[in-house]
Amino acid sequence: MAPIGKLYSVPSMNQTTIIKATAAAAGVEFEEPEYKHYEDNKKPDFLAKFPHGKIPALECANGLNLTEGAAIARYIASIPPNSGLLGGTLEDAALVDQYVHFAESEIHLCTEFIYLMLNGYMPYNKAIHTTMTERQIRGFNSLETILLTRTYLVGERLTLADITVASVIFLAVSYTLDAPLRAKYPNILRHLDLIINQPKLKGVFGQPTFVEKAAQYTPPAKEKKEKEPKQPAPAQAPKKEKPKKAEEDEEEEESLVPEEPKAKNPLDLLPKSTFNLEDWKRAYSNKDTRGPGGSLEWFYENFDREGFSVYRVDFKYNEELTLVFMSSNQIGGFFNRLEASRKYLFGSIGVLGEANNSIIAGALILRGQDVKPVVEVAPDYESYIYRKLDLENAEDKAFFEGALAWDLEIDGKKWQDGKNVSWRFFF
Amino acid sequence: MAPIGKLYGHPRQPQTKAILSAAAISGLEIDLLPFEFGVTNKSPEFTQKFPLAKIPAFEDNEGFKLIEGTAIARYVSELVPDAGLLGHNAKETAQVDQWVHFAETEIHLPASNIYIGIVMKFLPGFNEEQHKYYKERAERSLKFLEDYLASRPSGLLVNDSLTLADIVLATAVQRAGRTICGIKEREQVYPHIYAHFAKVTNDERIKQVFGEPGFVDESVAFKAE
């Protein structure tokens, strides 16, 4: 069969695995052009076909441009008349849809949320981590019961339901579905093994990674408790009538978490400054850092040392750092927690050195002369040391420039991976 | 006509609305059973048939059982192909599936989290950071949707008659209008989205399924308790 079109995606996505497995099972081919996310999806020709800019995205030879992973997989499954991947009857097809939706919303959603929070893409919140963990366990329990009496989920052969569930579980066992939990779900594991080893699906999944202990949040030392202890008060009834509770298929939650009231920000009361942080962020993004016409040149021309200050920041517990990407994620998490001070702060902080022998260091440009009011919005701000820099001092200046140019070197440790606080992650 | 089966659901639940609307457009009846949260979903009669114990849950007259709102709505939509709820060909069907999934994950999910977190206060740990995160995700998708609907001569998502995609989108957009989208947003920022909502929900066959919009005047704000 000729390729039906081109799939734009990245290999690590759950949806991509499902689409590829479905195509392999259906005997459908598509091309996979080289694709760089965050770059190619901003180009005009991509956006002309896929204005939302999200992946996976399927550009079909027949003129159909399709997004939403589950819709793409289902379409591919439906192309050959006898693929059987959607079952043999309308009822079977409905059951396939049921299991696909269940796998996505009751299991995969939880893995995804937990992953996003533990890696600084979403604000971390322990209560939500717990809610997601429990929701997922409820999903696993149901799936185990379903698979107790079934080899395949729908009928007696492979369908899109098996592929989707297997893919979701394949990811879960590497992250949240840890050894103690797995011991309770022999049928889920049996099903996973059966599906990923189907001859038609050879090479799609690879070997699963089985995590020993579910991924945990590592709060930087001295994280202030954000929440007071749960109060066992009954859930507040909204002002309208009671039956509204049933509107959700979520279970009733009984605990309420009181929040501290927000204080007025003294940084807004400082005298006006000629240095505009947003202009600086733009200059930094658009220009090279060093050299003539670069952003450092712009900085020295425009900086107002009365209204703003420059600080060096060092992580206090460098001996705890392990893999570079994890330390990088820690910086991302720190920046997320600094979000409330976004308009007062620019930072360029990186990981220097290598795995198990690294440090986190960088520079901040901040409003006012005192670092504390800007960074104390982050509960873990005390995990870092802050030293004001004097740009008239050659050493301080070199440090500042190295942090911005990402070529900083300290005690032989070179800059590896960094984050700028003015850049955002979003999915 | 005799009902094709029983639905455990709640008239104000978006997924239930989508199922009942699909049935209405298809000229089918479904028996919506009285449901009391905390009672019906804990009864042995329910949990034996539906171990996950979530709604909506459907059982037809032959004992065929189905869960997951969109799967049920899609099944109902398949029963009367002439009603056109899944489009008229394979491409249109794929597009219906695409928009249903988009509506659920890109609009309904963030708007719902804000709804449960702020309006219902059922989400422990919900705070301003979370609110902002979901709001920004939803706004990105709403903008894309607004531009898309503005380009559609029929004002509908897939072709020029009502599909399941339009129905599911309307349920998601209703939730957005109760959270993120106040009067200003509905009239000035997303006029085509709310024109779509009006078009879908004014259809005589499904008007009463959707009920009153229940929209907010101003985008809901997170308030510390």
PDB file of N, CA and C in Angstrom, chain B residues 19-98:
ATOM      1  N   ILE B  19     -24.854  12.770  25.084  1.00  0.00           N
ATOM      2  CA  ILE B  19     -25.507  11.505  24.743  1.00  0.00           C
ATOM      3  C   ILE B  19     -26.977  11.738  24.414  1.00  0.00           C
ATOM      4  N   LEU B  20     -27.654  12.481  25.267  1.00  0.00           N
ATOM      5  CA  LEU B  20     -29.084  12.720  25.038  1.00  0.00           C
ATOM      6  C   LEU B  20     -29.316  13.530  23.771  1.00  0.00           C
ATOM      7  N   SER B  21     -28.413  14.460  23.477  1.00  0.00           N
ATOM      8  CA  SER B  21     -28.534  15.245  22.245  1.00  0.00           C
ATOM      9  C   SER B  21     -28.351  14.365  21.024  1.00  0.00           C
ATOM     10  N   ALA B  22     -27.331  13.491  21.079  1.00  0.00           N
ATOM     11  CA  ALA B  22     -27.099  12.584  19.946  1.00  0.00           C
ATOM     12  C   ALA B  22     -28.336  11.724  19.714  1.00  0.00           C
ATOM     13  N   ALA B  23     -28.936  11.257  20.796  1.00  0.00           N
ATOM     14  CA  ALA B  23     -30.147  10.437  20.671  1.00  0.00           C
ATOM     15  C   ALA B  23     -31.281  11.254  20.055  1.00  0.00           C
ATOM     16  N   ALA B  24     -31.455  12.478  20.545  1.00  0.00           N
ATOM     17  CA  ALA B  24     -32.559  13.313  20.062  1.00  0.00           C
ATOM     18  C   ALA B  24     -32.433  13.594  18.567  1.00  0.00           C
ATOM     19  N   ILE B  25     -31.213  13.942  18.142  1.00  0.00           N
ATOM     20  CA  ILE B  25     -31.009  14.239  16.714  1.00  0.00           C
ATOM     21  C   ILE B  25     -31.243  12.982  15.878  1.00  0.00           C
ATOM     22  N   SER B  26     -30.917  11.841  16.443  1.00  0.00           N
ATOM     23  CA  SER B  26     -31.093  10.582  15.713  1.00  0.00           C
ATOM     24  C   SER B  26     -32.511  10.063  15.787  1.00  0.00           C
ATOM     25  N   GLY B  27     -33.374  10.759  16.539  1.00  0.00           N
ATOM     26  CA  GLY B  27     -34.751  10.294  16.689  1.00  0.00           C
ATOM     27  C   GLY B  27     -34.861   9.076  17.584  1.00  0.00           C
ATOM     28  N   LEU B  28     -33.906   8.923  18.508  1.00  0.00           N
ATOM     29  CA  LEU B  28     -33.926   7.770  19.416  1.00  0.00           C
ATOM     30  C   LEU B  28     -34.243   8.247  20.832  1.00  0.00           C
ATOM     31  N   GLU B  29     -34.804   7.324  21.601  1.00  0.00           N
ATOM     32  CA  GLU B  29     -35.061   7.649  23.006  1.00  0.00           C
ATOM     33  C   GLU B  29     -34.148   6.859  23.904  1.00  0.00           C
ATOM     34  N   ILE B  30     -33.678   7.513  24.953  1.00  0.00           N
ATOM     35  CA  ILE B  30     -32.906   6.797  25.978  1.00  0.00           C
ATOM     36  C   ILE B  30     -33.552   7.115  27.312  1.00  0.00           C
ATOM     37  N   ASP B  31     -33.642   6.111  28.142  1.00  0.00           N
ATOM     38  CA  ASP B  31     -34.261   6.264  29.444  1.00  0.00           C
ATOM     39  C   ASP B  31     -33.226   6.790  30.438  1.00  0.00           C
ATOM     40  N   LEU B  32     -33.340   8.067  30.800  1.00  0.00           N
ATOM     41  CA  LEU B  32     -32.392   8.605  31.777  1.00  0.00           C
ATOM     42  C   LEU B  32     -32.913   8.284  33.174  1.00  0.00           C
ATOM     43  N   LEU B  33     -32.211   7.402  33.872  1.00  0.00           N
ATOM     44  CA  LEU B  33     -32.683   6.970  35.184  1.00  0.00           C
ATOM     45  C   LEU B  33     -32.425   8.049  36.229  1.00  0.00           C
ATOM     46  N   PRO B  34     -33.263   8.139  37.247  1.00  0.00           N
ATOM     47  CA  PRO B  34     -32.998   9.106  38.311  1.00  0.00           C
ATOM     48  C   PRO B  34     -31.676   8.733  38.986  1.00  0.00           C
ATOM     49  N   PHE B  35     -30.865   9.735  39.229  1.00  0.00           N
ATOM     50  CA  PHE B  35     -29.543   9.460  39.784  1.00  0.00           C
ATOM     51  C   PHE B  35     -29.295  10.332  40.989  1.00  0.00           C
ATOM     52  N   GLU B  36     -28.892   9.705  42.079  1.00  0.00           N
ATOM     53  CA  GLU B  36     -28.558  10.483  43.263  1.00  0.00           C
ATOM     54  C   GLU B  36     -27.111  10.200  43.622  1.00  0.00           C
ATOM     55  N   PHE B  37     -26.300  11.247  43.549  1.00  0.00           N
ATOM     56  CA  PHE B  37     -24.873  11.070  43.798  1.00  0.00           C
ATOM     57  C   PHE B  37     -24.634  10.588  45.215  1.00  0.00           C
ATOM     58  N   GLY B  38     -23.821   9.578  45.358  1.00  0.00           N
ATOM     59  CA  GLY B  38     -23.544   9.032  46.685  1.00  0.00           C
ATOM     60  C   GLY B  38     -24.461   7.879  47.017  1.00  0.00           C
ATOM     61  N   VAL B  39     -25.571   7.768  46.286  1.00  0.00           N
ATOM     62  CA  VAL B  39     -26.518   6.685  46.566  1.00  0.00           C
ATOM     63  C   VAL B  39     -26.544   5.707  45.393  1.00  0.00           C
ATOM     64  N   THR B  40     -26.989   6.219  44.236  1.00  0.00           N
ATOM     65  CA  THR B  40     -27.093   5.339  43.056  1.00  0.00           C
ATOM     66  C   THR B  40     -25.746   4.734  42.697  1.00  0.00           C
ATOM     67  N   ASN B  41     -24.702   5.555  42.733  1.00  0.00           N
ATOM     68  CA  ASN B  41     -23.409   5.039  42.287  1.00  0.00           C
ATOM     69  C   ASN B  41     -22.742   4.147  43.314  1.00  0.00           C
ATOM     70  N   LYS B  42     -23.365   3.988  44.481  1.00  0.00           N
ATOM     71  CA  LYS B  42     -22.833   3.034  45.448  1.00  0.00           C
ATOM     72  C   LYS B  42     -23.730   1.807  45.572  1.00  0.00           C
ATOM     73  N   SER B  43     -24.863   1.827  44.861  1.00  0.00           N
ATOM     74  CA  SER B  43     -25.791   0.698  44.994  1.00  0.00           C
ATOM     75  C   SER B  43     -25.228  -0.539  44.306  1.00  0.00           C
ATOM     76  N   PRO B  44     -25.425  -1.722  44.878  1.00  0.00           N
ATOM     77  CA  PRO B  44     -24.892  -2.959  44.280  1.00  0.00           C
ATOM     78  C   PRO B  44     -25.395  -3.169  42.855  1.00  0.00           C
ATOM     79  N   GLU B  45     -26.649  -2.788  42.605  1.00  0.00           N
ATOM     80  CA  GLU B  45     -27.212  -2.966  41.268  1.00  0.00           C
ATOM     81  C   GLU B  45     -26.360  -2.235  40.234  1.00  0.00           C
ATOM     82  N   PHE B  46     -25.880  -1.066  40.611  1.00  0.00           N
ATOM     83  CA  PHE B  46     -25.080  -0.270  39.683  1.00  0.00           C
ATOM     84  C   PHE B  46     -23.648  -0.787  39.621  1.00  0.00           C
ATOM     85  N   THR B  47     -23.053  -0.994  40.786  1.00  0.00           N
ATOM     86  CA  THR B  47     -21.622  -1.329  40.791  1.00  0.00           C
ATOM     87  C   THR B  47     -21.336  -2.732  40.258  1.00  0.00           C
ATOM     88  N   GLN B  48     -22.344  -3.600  40.321  1.00  0.00           N
ATOM     89  CA  GLN B  48     -22.116  -4.927  39.729  1.00  0.00           C
ATOM     90  C   GLN B  48     -22.041  -4.841  38.213  1.00  0.00           C
ATOM     91  N   LYS B  49     -22.880  -3.979  37.646  1.00  0.00           N
ATOM     92  CA  LYS B  49     -22.849  -3.830  36.188  1.00  0.00           C
ATOM     93  C   LYS B  49     -21.679  -2.958  35.751  1.00  0.00           C
ATOM     94  N   PHE B  50     -21.366  -1.981  36.572  1.00  0.00           N
ATOM     95  CA  PHE B  50     -20.365  -0.988  36.177  1.00  0.00           C
ATOM     96  C   PHE B  50     -19.358  -0.830  37.305  1.00  0.00           C
ATOM     97  N   PRO B  51     -18.367  -1.732  37.378  1.00  0.00           N
ATOM     98  CA  PRO B  51     -17.437  -1.754  38.518  1.00  0.00           C
ATOM     99  C   PRO B  51     -16.659  -0.453  38.714  1.00  0.00           C
ATOM    100  N   LEU B  52     -16.422   0.294  37.651  1.00  0.00           N
ATOM    101  CA  LEU B  52     -15.695   1.546  37.839  1.00  0.00           C
ATOM    102  C   LEU B  52     -16.564   2.560  38.576  1.00  0.00           C
ATOM    103  N   ALA B  53     -17.900   2.364  38.510  1.00  0.00           N
ATOM    104  CA  ALA B  53     -18.860   3.180  39.263  1.00  0.00           C
ATOM    105  C   ALA B  53     -18.809   4.657  38.912  1.00  0.00           C
ATOM    106  N   LYS B  54     -18.655   4.950  37.627  1.00  0.00           N
ATOM    107  CA  LYS B  54     -18.682   6.351  37.211  1.00  0.00           C
ATOM    108  C   LYS B  54     -19.837   6.545  36.230  1.00  0.00           C
ATOM    109  N   ILE B  55     -20.284   7.769  36.127  1.00  0.00           N
ATOM    110  CA  ILE B  55     -21.328   8.071  35.143  1.00  0.00           C
ATOM    111  C   ILE B  55     -20.773   8.999  34.085  1.00  0.00           C
ATOM    112  N   PRO B  56     -21.282   8.970  32.849  1.00  0.00           N
ATOM    113  CA  PRO B  56     -22.436   8.175  32.435  1.00  0.00           C
ATOM    114  C   PRO B  56     -22.108   6.685  32.214  1.00  0.00           C
ATOM    115  N   ALA B  57     -23.136   5.879  32.308  1.00  0.00           N
ATOM    116  CA  ALA B  57     -23.020   4.441  32.049  1.00  0.00           C
ATOM    117  C   ALA B  57     -24.304   4.015  31.343  1.00  0.00           C
ATOM    118  N   PHE B  58     -24.149   3.237  30.280  1.00  0.00           N
ATOM    119  CA  PHE B  58     -25.282   2.905  29.408  1.00  0.00           C
ATOM    120  C   PHE B  58     -25.489   1.400  29.338  1.00  0.00           C
ATOM    121  N   GLU B  59     -26.750   0.985  29.327  1.00  0.00           N
ATOM    122  CA  GLU B  59     -27.050  -0.428  29.110  1.00  0.00           C
ATOM    123  C   GLU B  59     -28.227  -0.520  28.151  1.00  0.00           C
ATOM    124  N   ASP B  60     -28.042  -1.254  27.043  1.00  0.00           N
ATOM    125  CA  ASP B  60     -29.164  -1.330  26.107  1.00  0.00           C
ATOM    126  C   ASP B  60     -30.121  -2.468  26.499  1.00  0.00           C
ATOM    127  N   ASN B  61     -31.152  -2.654  25.675  1.00  0.00           N
ATOM    128  CA  ASN B  61     -32.194  -3.614  26.039  1.00  0.00           C
ATOM    129  C   ASN B  61     -31.710  -5.056  25.976  1.00  0.00           C
ATOM    130  N   GLU B  62     -30.569  -5.295  25.313  1.00  0.00           N
ATOM    131  CA  GLU B  62     -30.026  -6.653  25.239  1.00  0.00           C
ATOM    132  C   GLU B  62     -28.948  -6.895  26.274  1.00  0.00           C
ATOM    133  N   GLY B  63     -28.726  -5.905  27.148  1.00  0.00           N
ATOM    134  CA  GLY B  63     -27.707  -6.083  28.180  1.00  0.00           C
ATOM    135  C   GLY B  63     -26.320  -5.624  27.774  1.00  0.00           C
ATOM    136  N   PHE B  64     -26.204  -5.029  26.594  1.00  0.00           N
ATOM    137  CA  PHE B  64     -24.917  -4.489  26.153  1.00  0.00           C
ATOM    138  C   PHE B  64     -24.603  -3.261  26.993  1.00  0.00           C
ATOM    139  N   LYS B  65     -23.392  -3.251  27.595  1.00  0.00           N
ATOM    140  CA  LYS B  65     -23.051  -2.177  28.518  1.00  0.00           C
ATOM    141  C   LYS B  65     -21.886  -1.362  28.002  1.00  0.00           C
ATOM    142  N   LEU B  66     -21.941  -0.075  28.292  1.00  0.00           N
ATOM    143  CA  LEU B  66     -20.914   0.827  27.795  1.00  0.00           C
ATOM    144  C   LEU B  66     -20.669   1.931  28.813  1.00  0.00           C
ATOM    145  N   ILE B  67     -19.401   2.285  28.978  1.00  0.00           N
ATOM    146  CA  ILE B  67     -19.072   3.477  29.773  1.00  0.00           C
ATOM    147  C   ILE B  67     -18.259   4.442  28.904  1.00  0.00           C
ATOM    148  N   GLU B  68     -17.862   5.562  29.527  1.00  0.00           N
ATOM    149  CA  GLU B  68     -17.120   6.652  28.854  1.00  0.00           C
ATOM    150  C   GLU B  68     -18.077   7.442  27.942  1.00  0.00           C
ATOM    151  N   GLY B  69     -18.381   8.632  28.420  1.00  0.00           N
ATOM    152  CA  GLY B  69     -19.391   9.485  27.773  1.00  0.00           C
ATOM    153  C   GLY B  69     -19.268   9.598  26.273  1.00  0.00           C
ATOM    154  N   THR B  70     -18.060   9.914  25.772  1.00  0.00           N
ATOM    155  CA  THR B  70     -17.952  10.128  24.327  1.00  0.00           C
ATOM    156  C   THR B  70     -18.108   8.818  23.565  1.00  0.00           C
ATOM    157  N   ALA B  71     -17.692   7.699  24.175  1.00  0.00           N
ATOM    158  CA  ALA B  71     -17.879   6.409  23.500  1.00  0.00           C
ATOM    159  C   ALA B  71     -19.373   6.104  23.374  1.00  0.00           C
ATOM    160  N   ILE B  72     -20.127   6.417  24.422  1.00  0.00           N
ATOM    161  CA  ILE B  72     -21.576   6.181  24.380  1.00  0.00           C
ATOM    162  C   ILE B  72     -22.227   7.093  23.334  1.00  0.00           C
ATOM    163  N   ALA B  73     -21.847   8.362  23.364  1.00  0.00           N
ATOM    164  CA  ALA B  73     -22.435   9.311  22.411  1.00  0.00           C
ATOM    165  C   ALA B  73     -22.106   8.908  20.980  1.00  0.00           C
ATOM    166  N   ARG B  74     -20.902   8.428  20.760  1.00  0.00           N
ATOM    167  CA  ARG B  74     -20.498   8.032  19.411  1.00  0.00           C
ATOM    168  C   ARG B  74     -21.279   6.793  18.959  1.00  0.00           C
ATOM    169  N   TYR B  75     -21.468   5.865  19.881  1.00  0.00           N
ATOM    170  CA  TYR B  75     -22.235   4.652  19.553  1.00  0.00           C
ATOM    171  C   TYR B  75     -23.667   5.021  19.169  1.00  0.00           C
ATOM    172  N   VAL B  76     -24.268   5.874  19.962  1.00  0.00           N
ATOM    173  CA  VAL B  76     -25.633   6.323  19.657  1.00  0.00           C
ATOM    174  C   VAL B  76     -25.666   6.982  18.276  1.00  0.00           C
ATOM    175  N   SER B  77     -24.610   7.756  17.981  1.00  0.00           N
ATOM    176  CA  SER B  77     -24.542   8.462  16.700  1.00  0.00           C
ATOM    177  C   SER B  77     -24.382   7.516  15.521  1.00  0.00           C
ATOM    178  N   GLU B  78     -23.886   6.318  15.784  1.00  0.00           N
ATOM    179  CA  GLU B  78     -23.693   5.338  14.701  1.00  0.00           C
ATOM    180  C   GLU B  78     -24.993   4.624  14.340  1.00  0.00           C
ATOM    181  N   LEU B  79     -25.942   4.670  15.266  1.00  0.00           N
ATOM    182  CA  LEU B  79     -27.126   3.830  15.086  1.00  0.00           C
ATOM    183  C   LEU B  79     -28.028   4.297  13.953  1.00  0.00           C
ATOM    184  N   VAL B  80     -28.021   5.604  13.668  1.00  0.00           N
ATOM    185  CA  VAL B  80     -28.853   6.130  12.584  1.00  0.00           C
ATOM    186  C   VAL B  80     -27.965   6.949  11.657  1.00  0.00           C
ATOM    187  N   PRO B  81     -27.247   6.311  10.754  1.00  0.00           N
ATOM    188  CA  PRO B  81     -26.277   7.034   9.919  1.00  0.00           C
ATOM    189  C   PRO B  81     -26.889   8.213   9.165  1.00  0.00           C
ATOM    190  N   ASP B  82     -28.167   8.094   8.762  1.00  0.00           N
ATOM    191  CA  ASP B  82     -28.808   9.183   8.017  1.00  0.00           C
ATOM    192  C   ASP B  82     -28.897  10.470   8.811  1.00  0.00           C
ATOM    193  N   ALA B  83     -28.812  10.376  10.126  1.00  0.00           N
ATOM    194  CA  ALA B  83     -28.874  11.601  10.927  1.00  0.00           C
ATOM    195  C   ALA B  83     -27.611  12.431  10.744  1.00  0.00           C
ATOM    196  N   GLY B  84     -26.568  11.817  10.178  1.00  0.00           N
ATOM    197  CA  GLY B  84     -25.367  12.558   9.795  1.00  0.00           C
ATOM    198  C   GLY B  84     -24.465  12.993  10.931  1.00  0.00           C
ATOM    199  N   LEU B  85     -24.673  12.451  12.121  1.00  0.00           N
ATOM    200  CA  LEU B  85     -23.895  12.942  13.267  1.00  0.00           C
ATOM    201  C   LEU B  85     -22.402  12.638  13.165  1.00  0.00           C
ATOM    202  N   LEU B  86     -22.038  11.635  12.354  1.00  0.00           N
ATOM    203  CA  LEU B  86     -20.620  11.320  12.206  1.00  0.00           C
ATOM    204  C   LEU B  86     -20.123  11.688  10.811  1.00  0.00           C
ATOM    205  N   GLY B  87     -20.793  12.604  10.156  1.00  0.00           N
ATOM    206  CA  GLY B  87     -20.379  13.017   8.825  1.00  0.00           C
ATOM    207  C   GLY B  87     -20.867  12.041   7.772  1.00  0.00           C
ATOM    208  N   HIS B  88     -20.455  12.308   6.510  1.00  0.00           N
ATOM    209  CA  HIS B  88     -20.986  11.516   5.403  1.00  0.00           C
ATOM    210  C   HIS B  88     -19.954  10.631   4.742  1.00  0.00           C
ATOM    211  N   ASN B  89     -18.718  10.710   5.180  1.00  0.00           N
ATOM    212  CA  ASN B  89     -17.681   9.850   4.600  1.00  0.00           C
ATOM    213  C   ASN B  89     -16.556   9.698   5.622  1.00  0.00           C
ATOM    214  N   ALA B  90     -15.563   8.878   5.245  1.00  0.00           N
ATOM    215  CA  ALA B  90     -14.496   8.550   6.207  1.00  0.00           C
ATOM    216  C   ALA B  90     -13.741   9.789   6.664  1.00  0.00           C
ATOM    217  N   LYS B  91     -13.495  10.722   5.743  1.00  0.00           N
ATOM    218  CA  LYS B  91     -12.760  11.944   6.121  1.00  0.00           C
ATOM    219  C   LYS B  91     -13.552  12.750   7.122  1.00  0.00           C
ATOM    220  N   GLU B  92     -14.840  12.907   6.843  1.00  0.00           N
ATOM    221  CA  GLU B  92     -15.655  13.721   7.757  1.00  0.00           C
ATOM    222  C   GLU B  92     -15.751  13.044   9.122  1.00  0.00           C
ATOM    223  N   THR B  93     -15.862  11.729   9.123  1.00  0.00           N
ATOM    224  CA  THR B  93     -15.920  11.007  10.396  1.00  0.00           C
ATOM    225  C   THR B  93     -14.643  11.245  11.199  1.00  0.00           C
ATOM    226  N   ALA B  94     -13.499  11.188  10.501  1.00  0.00           N
ATOM    227  CA  ALA B  94     -12.227  11.438  11.190  1.00  0.00           C
ATOM    228  C   ALA B  94     -12.209  12.849  11.763  1.00  0.00           C
ATOM    229  N   GLN B  95     -12.759  13.793  11.013  1.00  0.00           N
ATOM    230  CA  GLN B  95     -12.793  15.170  11.502  1.00  0.00           C
ATOM    231  C   GLN B  95     -13.725  15.314  12.694  1.00  0.00           C
ATOM    232  N   VAL B  96     -14.843  14.607  12.681  1.00  0.00           N
ATOM    233  CA  VAL B  96     -15.733  14.618  13.845  1.00  0.00           C
ATOM    234  C   VAL B  96     -14.968  14.101  15.065  1.00  0.00           C
ATOM    235  N   ASP B  97     -14.262  12.966  14.886  1.00  0.00           N
ATOM    236  CA  ASP B  97     -13.484  12.402  16.006  1.00  0.00           C
ATOM    237  C   ASP B  97     -12.427  13.397  16.481  1.00  0.00           C
ATOM    238  N   GLN B  98     -11.791  14.060  15.554  1.00  0.00           N
ATOM    239  CA  GLN B  98     -10.762  15.040  15.899  1.00  0.00           C
ATOM    240  C   GLN B  98     -11.344  16.149  16.759  1.00  0.00           C
TER     241      GLN B  98
END
